[in-house]
XYZ file of C-alpha atoms in Angstrom:
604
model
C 161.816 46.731 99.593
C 159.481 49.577 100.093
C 158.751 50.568 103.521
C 156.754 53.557 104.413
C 157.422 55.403 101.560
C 160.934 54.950 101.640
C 162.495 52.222 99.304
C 165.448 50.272 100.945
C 167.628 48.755 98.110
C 169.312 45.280 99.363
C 167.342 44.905 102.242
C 165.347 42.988 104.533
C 163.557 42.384 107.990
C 162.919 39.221 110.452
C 159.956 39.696 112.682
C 157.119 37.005 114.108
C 155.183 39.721 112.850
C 152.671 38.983 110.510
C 151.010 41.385 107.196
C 153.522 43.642 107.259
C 152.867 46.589 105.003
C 156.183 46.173 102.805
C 156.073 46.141 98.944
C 158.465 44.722 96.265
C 159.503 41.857 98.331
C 159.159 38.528 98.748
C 158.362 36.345 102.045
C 159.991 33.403 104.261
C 158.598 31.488 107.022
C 161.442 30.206 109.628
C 159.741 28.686 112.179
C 158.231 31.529 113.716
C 159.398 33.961 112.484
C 158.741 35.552 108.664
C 161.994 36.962 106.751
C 160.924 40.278 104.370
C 163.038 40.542 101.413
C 163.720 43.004 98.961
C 162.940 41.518 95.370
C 166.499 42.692 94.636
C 168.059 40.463 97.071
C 169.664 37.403 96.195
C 168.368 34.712 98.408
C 170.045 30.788 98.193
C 168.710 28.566 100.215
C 170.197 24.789 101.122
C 168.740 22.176 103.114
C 169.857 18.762 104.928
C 167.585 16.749 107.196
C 166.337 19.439 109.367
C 168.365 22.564 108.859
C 167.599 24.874 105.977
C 170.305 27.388 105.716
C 169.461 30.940 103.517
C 172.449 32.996 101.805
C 171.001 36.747 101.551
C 173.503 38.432 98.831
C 176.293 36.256 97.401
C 179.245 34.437 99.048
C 182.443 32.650 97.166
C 184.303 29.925 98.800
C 187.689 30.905 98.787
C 188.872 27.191 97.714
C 186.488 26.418 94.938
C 185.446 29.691 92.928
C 182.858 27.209 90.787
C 180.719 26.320 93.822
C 177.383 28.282 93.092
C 175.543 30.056 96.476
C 173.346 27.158 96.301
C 176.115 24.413 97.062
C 177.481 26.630 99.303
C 174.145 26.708 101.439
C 173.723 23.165 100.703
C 177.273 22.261 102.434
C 176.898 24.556 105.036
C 173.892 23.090 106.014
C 175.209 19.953 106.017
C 178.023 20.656 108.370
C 176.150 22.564 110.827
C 175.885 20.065 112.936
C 179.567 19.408 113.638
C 180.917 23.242 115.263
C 184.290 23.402 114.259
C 183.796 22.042 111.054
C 180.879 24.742 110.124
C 183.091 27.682 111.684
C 185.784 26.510 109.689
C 183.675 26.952 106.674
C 182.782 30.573 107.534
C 186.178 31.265 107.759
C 186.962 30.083 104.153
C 184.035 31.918 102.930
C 184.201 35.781 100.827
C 181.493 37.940 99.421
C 179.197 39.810 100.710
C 176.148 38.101 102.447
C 174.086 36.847 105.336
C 173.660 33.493 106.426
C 170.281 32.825 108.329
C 170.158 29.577 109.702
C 166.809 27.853 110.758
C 166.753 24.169 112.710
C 164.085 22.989 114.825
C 164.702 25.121 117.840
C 166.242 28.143 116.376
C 167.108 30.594 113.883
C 170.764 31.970 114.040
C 171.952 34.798 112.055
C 175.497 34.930 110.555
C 177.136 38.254 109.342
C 179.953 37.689 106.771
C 183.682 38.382 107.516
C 183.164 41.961 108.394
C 179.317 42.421 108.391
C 180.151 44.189 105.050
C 176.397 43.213 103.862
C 174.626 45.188 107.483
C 172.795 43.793 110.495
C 171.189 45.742 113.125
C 169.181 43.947 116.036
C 166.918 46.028 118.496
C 167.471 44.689 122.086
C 164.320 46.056 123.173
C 161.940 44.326 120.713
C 164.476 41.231 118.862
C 163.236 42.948 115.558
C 166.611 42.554 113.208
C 166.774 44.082 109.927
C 169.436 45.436 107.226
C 169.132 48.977 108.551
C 168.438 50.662 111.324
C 166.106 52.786 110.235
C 163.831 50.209 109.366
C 163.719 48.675 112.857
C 162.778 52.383 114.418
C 160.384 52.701 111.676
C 158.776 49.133 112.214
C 159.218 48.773 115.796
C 157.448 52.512 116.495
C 154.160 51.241 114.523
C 153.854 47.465 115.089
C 155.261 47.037 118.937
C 154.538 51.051 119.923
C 158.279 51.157 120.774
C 160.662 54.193 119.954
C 164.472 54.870 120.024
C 166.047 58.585 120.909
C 168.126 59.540 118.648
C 171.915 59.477 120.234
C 172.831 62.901 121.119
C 176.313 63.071 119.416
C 177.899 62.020 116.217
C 178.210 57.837 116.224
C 179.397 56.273 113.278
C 181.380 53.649 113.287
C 181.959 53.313 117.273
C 181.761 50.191 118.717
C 178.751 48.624 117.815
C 176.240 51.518 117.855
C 173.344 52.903 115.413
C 172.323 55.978 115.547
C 169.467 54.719 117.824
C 169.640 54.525 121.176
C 168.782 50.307 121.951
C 169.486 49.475 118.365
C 173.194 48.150 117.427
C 175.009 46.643 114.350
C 175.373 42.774 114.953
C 179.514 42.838 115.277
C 181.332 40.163 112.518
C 182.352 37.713 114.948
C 178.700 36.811 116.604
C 175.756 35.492 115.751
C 172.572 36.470 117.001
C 170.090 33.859 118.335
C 166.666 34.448 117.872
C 164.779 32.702 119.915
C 166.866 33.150 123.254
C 167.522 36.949 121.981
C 171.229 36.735 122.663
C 174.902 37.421 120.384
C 177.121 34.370 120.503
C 180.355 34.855 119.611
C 182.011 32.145 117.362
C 185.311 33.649 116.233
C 187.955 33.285 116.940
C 188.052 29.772 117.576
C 191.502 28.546 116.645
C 195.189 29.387 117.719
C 196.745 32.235 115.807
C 200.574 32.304 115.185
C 203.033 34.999 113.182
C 204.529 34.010 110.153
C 206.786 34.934 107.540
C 205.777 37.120 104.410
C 207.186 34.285 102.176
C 204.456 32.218 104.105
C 202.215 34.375 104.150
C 202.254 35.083 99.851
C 202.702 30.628 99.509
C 199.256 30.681 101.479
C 197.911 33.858 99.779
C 198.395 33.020 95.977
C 195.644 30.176 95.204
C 192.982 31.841 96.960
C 193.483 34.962 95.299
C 193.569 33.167 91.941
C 190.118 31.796 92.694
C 188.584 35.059 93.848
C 189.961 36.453 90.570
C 189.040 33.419 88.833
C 184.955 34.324 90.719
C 185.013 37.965 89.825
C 185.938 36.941 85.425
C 182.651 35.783 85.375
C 180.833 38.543 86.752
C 179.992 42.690 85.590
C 183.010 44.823 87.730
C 184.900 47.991 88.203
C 187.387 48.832 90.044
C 187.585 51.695 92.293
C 190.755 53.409 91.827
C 193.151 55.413 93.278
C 197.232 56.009 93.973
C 197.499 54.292 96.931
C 198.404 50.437 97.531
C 195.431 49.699 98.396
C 193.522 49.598 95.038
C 196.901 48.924 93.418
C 196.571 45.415 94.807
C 193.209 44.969 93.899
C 194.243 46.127 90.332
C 197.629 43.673 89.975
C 195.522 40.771 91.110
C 193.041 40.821 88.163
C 195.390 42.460 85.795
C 192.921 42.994 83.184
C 193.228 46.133 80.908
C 190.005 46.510 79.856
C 188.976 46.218 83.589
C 186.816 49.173 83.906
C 187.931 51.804 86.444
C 187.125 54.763 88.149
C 188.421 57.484 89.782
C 186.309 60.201 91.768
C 187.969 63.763 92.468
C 186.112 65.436 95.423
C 184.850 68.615 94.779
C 184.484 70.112 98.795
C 185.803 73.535 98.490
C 186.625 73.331 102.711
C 189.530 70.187 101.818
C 192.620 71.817 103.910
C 196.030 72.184 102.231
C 197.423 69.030 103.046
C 193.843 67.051 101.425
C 194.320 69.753 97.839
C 198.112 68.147 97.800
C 196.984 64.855 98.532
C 193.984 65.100 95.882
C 196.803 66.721 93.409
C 199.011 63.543 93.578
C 196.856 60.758 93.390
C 195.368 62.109 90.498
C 199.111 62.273 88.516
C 199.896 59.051 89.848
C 196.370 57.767 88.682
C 196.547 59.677 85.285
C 200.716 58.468 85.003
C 199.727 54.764 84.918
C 196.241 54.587 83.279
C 197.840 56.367 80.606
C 200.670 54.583 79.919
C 199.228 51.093 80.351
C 196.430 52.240 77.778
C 194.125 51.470 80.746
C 189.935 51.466 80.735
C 190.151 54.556 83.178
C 187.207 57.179 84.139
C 187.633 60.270 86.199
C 184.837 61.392 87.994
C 184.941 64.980 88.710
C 182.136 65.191 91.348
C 179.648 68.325 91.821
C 177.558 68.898 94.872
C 175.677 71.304 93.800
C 173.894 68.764 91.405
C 172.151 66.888 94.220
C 169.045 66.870 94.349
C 167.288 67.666 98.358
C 164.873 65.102 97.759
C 167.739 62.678 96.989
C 169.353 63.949 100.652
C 166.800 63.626 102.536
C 165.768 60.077 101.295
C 169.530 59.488 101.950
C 169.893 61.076 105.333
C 166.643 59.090 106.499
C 167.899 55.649 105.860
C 171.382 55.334 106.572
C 173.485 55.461 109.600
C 176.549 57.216 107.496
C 176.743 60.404 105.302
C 180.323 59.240 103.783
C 179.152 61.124 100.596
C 175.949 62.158 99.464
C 177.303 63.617 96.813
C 178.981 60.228 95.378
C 175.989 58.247 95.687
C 173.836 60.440 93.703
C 176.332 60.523 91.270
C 176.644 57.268 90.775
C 172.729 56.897 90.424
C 173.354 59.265 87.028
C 176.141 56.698 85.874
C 174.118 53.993 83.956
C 177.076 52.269 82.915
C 177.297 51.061 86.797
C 174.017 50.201 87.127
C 173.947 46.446 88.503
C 177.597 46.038 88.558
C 179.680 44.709 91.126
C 182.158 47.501 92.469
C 185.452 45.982 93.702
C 186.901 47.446 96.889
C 189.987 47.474 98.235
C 189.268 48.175 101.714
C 189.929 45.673 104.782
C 193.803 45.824 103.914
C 194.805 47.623 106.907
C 194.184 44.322 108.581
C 198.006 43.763 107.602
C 198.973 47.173 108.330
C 200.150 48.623 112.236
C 196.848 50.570 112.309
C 197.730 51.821 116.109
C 200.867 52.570 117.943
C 203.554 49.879 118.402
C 202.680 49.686 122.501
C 199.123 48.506 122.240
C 200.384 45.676 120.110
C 203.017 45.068 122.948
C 201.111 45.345 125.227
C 198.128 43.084 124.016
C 196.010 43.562 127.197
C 192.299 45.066 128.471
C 194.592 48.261 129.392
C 195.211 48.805 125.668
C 191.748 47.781 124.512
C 190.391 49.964 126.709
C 192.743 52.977 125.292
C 192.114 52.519 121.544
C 188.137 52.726 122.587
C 188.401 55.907 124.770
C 190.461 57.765 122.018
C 188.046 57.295 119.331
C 184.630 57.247 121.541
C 182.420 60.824 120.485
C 184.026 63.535 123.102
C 180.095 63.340 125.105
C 181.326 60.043 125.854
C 184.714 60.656 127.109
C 183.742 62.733 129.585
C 181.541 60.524 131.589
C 182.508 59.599 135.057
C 182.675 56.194 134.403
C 183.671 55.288 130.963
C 184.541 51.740 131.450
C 181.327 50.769 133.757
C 179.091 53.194 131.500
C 180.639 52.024 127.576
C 183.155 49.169 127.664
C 181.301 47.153 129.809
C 177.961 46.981 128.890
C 179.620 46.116 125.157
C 181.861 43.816 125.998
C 178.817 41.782 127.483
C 176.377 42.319 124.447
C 179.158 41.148 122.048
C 180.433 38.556 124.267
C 184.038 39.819 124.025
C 186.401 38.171 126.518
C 190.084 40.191 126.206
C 192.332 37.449 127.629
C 190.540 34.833 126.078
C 191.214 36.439 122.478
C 194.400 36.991 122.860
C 195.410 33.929 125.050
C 194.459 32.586 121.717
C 197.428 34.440 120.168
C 195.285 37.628 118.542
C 196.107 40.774 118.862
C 192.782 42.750 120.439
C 194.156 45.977 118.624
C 193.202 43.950 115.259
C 190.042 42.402 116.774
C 188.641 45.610 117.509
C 189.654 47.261 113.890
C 187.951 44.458 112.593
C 184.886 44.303 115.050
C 184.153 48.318 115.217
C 185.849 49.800 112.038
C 185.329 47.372 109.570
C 181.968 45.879 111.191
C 180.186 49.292 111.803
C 181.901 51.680 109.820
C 182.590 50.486 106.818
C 179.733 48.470 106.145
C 177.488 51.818 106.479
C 179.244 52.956 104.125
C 178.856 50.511 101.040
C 175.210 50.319 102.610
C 175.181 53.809 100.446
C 175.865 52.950 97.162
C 173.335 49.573 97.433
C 170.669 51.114 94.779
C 173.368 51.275 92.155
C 175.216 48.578 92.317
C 177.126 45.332 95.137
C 180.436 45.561 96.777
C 183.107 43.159 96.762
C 186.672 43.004 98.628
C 189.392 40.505 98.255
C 189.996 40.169 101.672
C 186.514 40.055 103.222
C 186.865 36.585 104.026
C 188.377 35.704 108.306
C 191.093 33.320 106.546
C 192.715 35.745 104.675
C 191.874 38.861 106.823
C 194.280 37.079 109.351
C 196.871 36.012 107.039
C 197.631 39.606 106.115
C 197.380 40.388 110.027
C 199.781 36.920 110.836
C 203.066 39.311 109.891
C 205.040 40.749 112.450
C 204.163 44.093 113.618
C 207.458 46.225 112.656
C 206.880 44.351 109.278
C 203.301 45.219 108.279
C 204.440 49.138 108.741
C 206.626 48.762 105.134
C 203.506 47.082 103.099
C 206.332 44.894 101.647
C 203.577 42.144 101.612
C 201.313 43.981 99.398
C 204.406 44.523 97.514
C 205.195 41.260 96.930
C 201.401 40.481 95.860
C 201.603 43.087 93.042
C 204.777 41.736 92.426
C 203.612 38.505 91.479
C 200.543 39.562 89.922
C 201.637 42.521 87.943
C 205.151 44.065 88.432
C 205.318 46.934 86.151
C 202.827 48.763 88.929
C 205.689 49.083 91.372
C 207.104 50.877 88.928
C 204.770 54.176 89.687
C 204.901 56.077 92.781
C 202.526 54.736 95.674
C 200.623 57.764 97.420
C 204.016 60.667 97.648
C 206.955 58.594 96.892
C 209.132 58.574 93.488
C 208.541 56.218 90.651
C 211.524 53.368 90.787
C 213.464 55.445 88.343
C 213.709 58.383 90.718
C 214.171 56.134 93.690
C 216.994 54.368 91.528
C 218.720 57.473 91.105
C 218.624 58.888 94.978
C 219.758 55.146 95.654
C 222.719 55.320 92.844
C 223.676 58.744 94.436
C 223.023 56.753 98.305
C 225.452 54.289 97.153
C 228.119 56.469 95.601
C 228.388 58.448 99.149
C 228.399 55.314 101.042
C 231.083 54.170 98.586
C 233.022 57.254 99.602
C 232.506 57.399 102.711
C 234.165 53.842 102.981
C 237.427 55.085 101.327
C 237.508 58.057 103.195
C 236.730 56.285 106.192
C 240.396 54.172 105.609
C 242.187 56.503 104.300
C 241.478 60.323 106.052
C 240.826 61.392 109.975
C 237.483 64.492 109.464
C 236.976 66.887 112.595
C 234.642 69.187 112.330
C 234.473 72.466 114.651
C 230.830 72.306 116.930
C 229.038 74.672 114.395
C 229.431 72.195 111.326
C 227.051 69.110 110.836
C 227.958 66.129 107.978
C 226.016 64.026 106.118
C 227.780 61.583 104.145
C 230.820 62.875 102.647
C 229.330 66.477 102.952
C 229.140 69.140 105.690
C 227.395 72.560 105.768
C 227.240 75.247 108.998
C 224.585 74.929 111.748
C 222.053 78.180 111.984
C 222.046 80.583 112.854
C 225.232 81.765 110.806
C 226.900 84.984 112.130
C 229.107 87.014 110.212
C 232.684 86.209 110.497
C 232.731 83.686 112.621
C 235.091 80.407 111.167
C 233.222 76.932 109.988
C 236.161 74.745 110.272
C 237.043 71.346 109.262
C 240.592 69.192 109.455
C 241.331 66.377 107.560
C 244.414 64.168 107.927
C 245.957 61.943 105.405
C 246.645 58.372 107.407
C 247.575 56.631 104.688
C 251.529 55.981 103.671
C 251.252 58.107 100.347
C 250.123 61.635 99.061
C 246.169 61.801 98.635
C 244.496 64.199 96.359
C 241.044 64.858 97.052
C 238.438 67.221 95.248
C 237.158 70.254 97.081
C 233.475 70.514 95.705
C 230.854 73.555 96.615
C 227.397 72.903 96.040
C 226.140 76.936 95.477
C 226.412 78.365 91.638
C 223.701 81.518 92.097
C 225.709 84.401 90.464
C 223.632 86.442 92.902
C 224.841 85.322 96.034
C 228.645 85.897 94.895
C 230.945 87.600 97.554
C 228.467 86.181 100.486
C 230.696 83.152 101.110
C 234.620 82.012 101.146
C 236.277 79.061 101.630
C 240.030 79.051 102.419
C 242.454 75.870 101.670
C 245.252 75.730 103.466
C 245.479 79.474 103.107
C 244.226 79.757 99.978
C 241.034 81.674 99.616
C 237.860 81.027 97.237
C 234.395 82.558 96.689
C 232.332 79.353 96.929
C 231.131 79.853 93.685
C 234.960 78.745 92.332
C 234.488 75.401 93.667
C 231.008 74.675 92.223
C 233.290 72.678 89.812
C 235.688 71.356 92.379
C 239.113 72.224 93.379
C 241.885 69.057 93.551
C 243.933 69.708 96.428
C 246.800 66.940 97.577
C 247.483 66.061 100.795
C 251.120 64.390 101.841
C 251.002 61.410 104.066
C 250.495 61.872 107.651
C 249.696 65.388 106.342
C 246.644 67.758 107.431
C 244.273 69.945 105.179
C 242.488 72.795 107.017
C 239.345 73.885 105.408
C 237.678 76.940 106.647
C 234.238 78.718 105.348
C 233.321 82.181 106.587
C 229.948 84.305 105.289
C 230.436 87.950 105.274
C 226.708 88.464 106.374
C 224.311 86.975 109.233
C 221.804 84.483 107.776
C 219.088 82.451 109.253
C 217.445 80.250 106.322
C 218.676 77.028 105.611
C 219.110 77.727 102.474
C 221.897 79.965 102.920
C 223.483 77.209 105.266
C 223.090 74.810 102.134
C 224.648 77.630 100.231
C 227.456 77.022 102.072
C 227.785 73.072 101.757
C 231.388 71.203 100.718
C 231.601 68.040 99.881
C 235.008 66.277 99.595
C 235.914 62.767 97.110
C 239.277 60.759 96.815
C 240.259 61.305 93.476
């Protein structure tokens, strides 16, 4: 749709007004009021007796991957009428949409699981469009209204647009047009924990139908080294899946971000190449884009995630039109927050997790709560006890309602004149299966395990984000298992004591810094057993260079710890003690030298 000069891809606008100056788009009357639509936009409309329902973008019912937008309209419409039974449907439904719909009294608009396709409503003026910027633009000539700009960085918090009087329609209400009010409509049902083998049983077919959606349709697959996209990837285990990769180029990334960057592009490289995957790496440059194509892009949307990404992709032709497939909305089964706001479960913690991520202008008002919290939790119609009297935890409704319903849908809003978004779990059914485990579970992703599991098991194989591959981790567990083993035996068989400057892991103990020269590391071990024991005597330090640094005397025998890099067998009578003794010859204060000096001791 073009709007005063400015094309917005995707788009559209619901006003009473009518000959508004838009181009490429097509018009709808509902009742009063007239729906602008980009020619771009997918619009699916179903009707039944007096409600016509309109699907703007696509939606998949999570059940039935054959039934078209149309049927879906059509049945939606049909159980309008009967609450529970139409919310129910909403719950089951995924994609990427808005549902508008129009009866005799009223038009109600719906937002999809996490308002990933954007609504923003002025409460000034009832104008509601995809973007905010259209609503300033619109409202300023046609009702002579303007919005200040908000004095301090706001994306993503709460429900807020860069426009003072203009907010993002949160997932979990609807807005009612004619009385100019949110409704909230979710959640309407108990919620209760369950198991992870529960959770998968539950999981599985509707997966299989979103995959079975998505064969039918143009995709990549954004993808990276984390779990994230490595579910996404096991579920449609496809090969010739197309995916991509992009490698920032920002020369300011800090240390940690060039490590980070580093890794997930071995890990990415690791399995595309040895599963002979269809894999592109897109080495971004900023300096290509264009300041026409920034400004255009700083105009209409509410985020700047990258600039530089979305212009890229506009060079890409072979993404033109595709559908991209996300794998964000997963850290709906993850412990996003600290363990005590999930304990706690109350407007205390709510109230916490807002302050600590509102813009630092906003913190510092004299009344936060009266000033922010309030006034939002009556536009959005959020009631604290009632959500979680309901069994929800308000730490997940609010990641849901502010980060996935404002921030993240700016953010795909980028990328709209390219190409759609999809995300497995952008559907309220299974956003709150993943969030039905346990909180000390969800911290070990073990579900998301288990769905790659079943799906595609050789990509457990590969690290995930900084860990070892399972052959590494097999190893450290081998050697794990060994000391444990050890420990065991000596555990029956030998009394250790240790003097206070000596620490032991396992079956091996090292000095405590700051080492001083001369001063005795000691350690006594006694034979309980009714028969001679012979142990090895192991050091762990074989630098030539560090030779004459460090001795170790057994039972009055003395060794430079480079002797026992091998191991020395010493026996031990019953009811018989073994005193071990390591001395350095200089002061040292790196841990290194206090490895240097490590023994380790075995039953033979």
């Amino acid at each position: 749709m073009l709007f005063q000069g400015y094309e917005y891809h995707k788009s559209y606008l619901l006003t009473k007004e009518t000959n508004v100056a838009v181009e490429k788009a097509k018009v709808i009357q509902l009742n009063d009021f007239l729906l602008y639509c980009s020619e771009n936009l997918n619009v699916s409309e179903g009707k039944h007796e007096s409600i016509r329902t309109f699907i703007l973008g696509y939606a998949l019912h999570i059940e039935d991957a054959n039934k078209t937008d149309e049927q879906i309209a059509e049945e939606l419409a049909q159980c309008y009428k009967h609450e529970k039974q139409f919310h129910t449907y909403l719950d089951e439904l995924g994609g990427r949409f808005v549902l508008i719909v129009c009866d005799d009294k009223t038009v109600k608009v719906y937002p999809d699981a996490t308002t990933m396709r954007s609504i923003c409503y002025s409460e000034v003026t009832n104008t509601l469009a995809s973007h905010a910027r259209i609503i300033y633009t619109f409202d300023k000539m046609y009702h002579d209204t303007t919005y200040p700009l908000r004095n301090f960085k706001v994306n993503g918090f709460l429900d807020y647009t860069k426009f003072e009087g203009i907010y993002k329609l949160i997932p979990n209400n609807y807005r009612d047009m004619e009385s100019k009010t949110n409704v909230r409509f979710f959640p309407h049902a108990q919620f209760t924990l369950k198991d992870n083998d529960q959770i998968l049983k539950a999981l599985l077919p509707y997966l299989n139908e979103e995959r079975k959606w998505l064969q039918e349709k143009d995709t990549f697959l954004s993808f990276t080294g984390g779990i994230d996209s490595r579910v996404s990837l096991s579920i449609m285990h496809d090969r010739n899946l197309p995916l991509l990769t992009y490698i920032s180029d920002n020369p300011n990334k800090t240390a940690f971000a060039k490590k980070a960057y580093a890794n997930d592009k071995k890990i990415v490289e690791t399995i595309t190449d040895d599963l002979n995957l269809n894999h592109h790496m897109l080495m971004m440059n900023r300096k290509a884009v264009t300041e026409q194509f920034k400004k255009a892009y700083n105009h209409k949307f509410e985020s700047a995630h990258s600039s530089t990404l979305a212009y890229e992709y506009t060079q890409l032709s072979q993404y033109k039109d595709k559908l991209q497939i996300r794998s964000t909305i997963l850290e709906m089964g993850k412990k996003v927050y600290n363990t005590e706001v999930y304990n706690d479960n109350d407007f205390d913690a709510y109230y916490r997790i807002i302050h600590f991520k509102a813009p630092d202008s906003l913190k510092a008002l004299p009344d936060f709560k009266a000033q922010i919290i309030e006034p939002f939790l009556k536009r959005t119609c959020t009631d604290v006890h009632a959500i979680t009297s309901k069994g929800y935890f308000i730490a997940d409704i609010h990641y849901h309602e502010q980060r996935m319903g404002n921030w993240h849908s700016n953010i795909v809003q980028e990328t709209d004149g390219v190409f759609d978004q999809f995300a497995f779990f952008n559907c309220r059914k299974l956003m709150y299966l993943i969030a039905s485990q346990p909180i000390d579970v969800r911290a070990q992703n073990e579900l998301f395990k288990q769905i790659i599991y079943h799906f595609w098991k050789v990509l457990l194989f590969y690290p995930i984000n900084e860990k070892a591959d399972l052959y590494k981790q097999s190893t450290v567990l081998q050697a794990q298992l060994k000391a444990v083993q050890t420990m065991n035996k000596l555990s029956n068989d030998i009394v250790i004591k240790h003097s206070a400057n000596i620490e032991q892991t396992d079956n091996a103990f090292q000095p405590v810094l700051p080492i001083q020269a001369g001063q005795k590391y000691e350690t006594l071990i006694k034979n309980v057993t009714k028969q001679p024991l012979t142990i090895n005597v192991k050091g762990h330090y074989n630098n030539p260079l560090g030779k004459g640094n460090i001795f170790v005397n057994i039972n009055n025998e003395e060794y430079d710890i480079l002797d026992l890099y091998k191991g020395q067998h010493v026996t031990i009578q019953k009811g018989k003690k073994l005193y071990i003794t390591v001395t350095y010859k200089k002061d040292f204060d790196k841990i290194s030298w206090a490895k240097a000096g490590k023994i380790s001791i075995e039953i033979v």
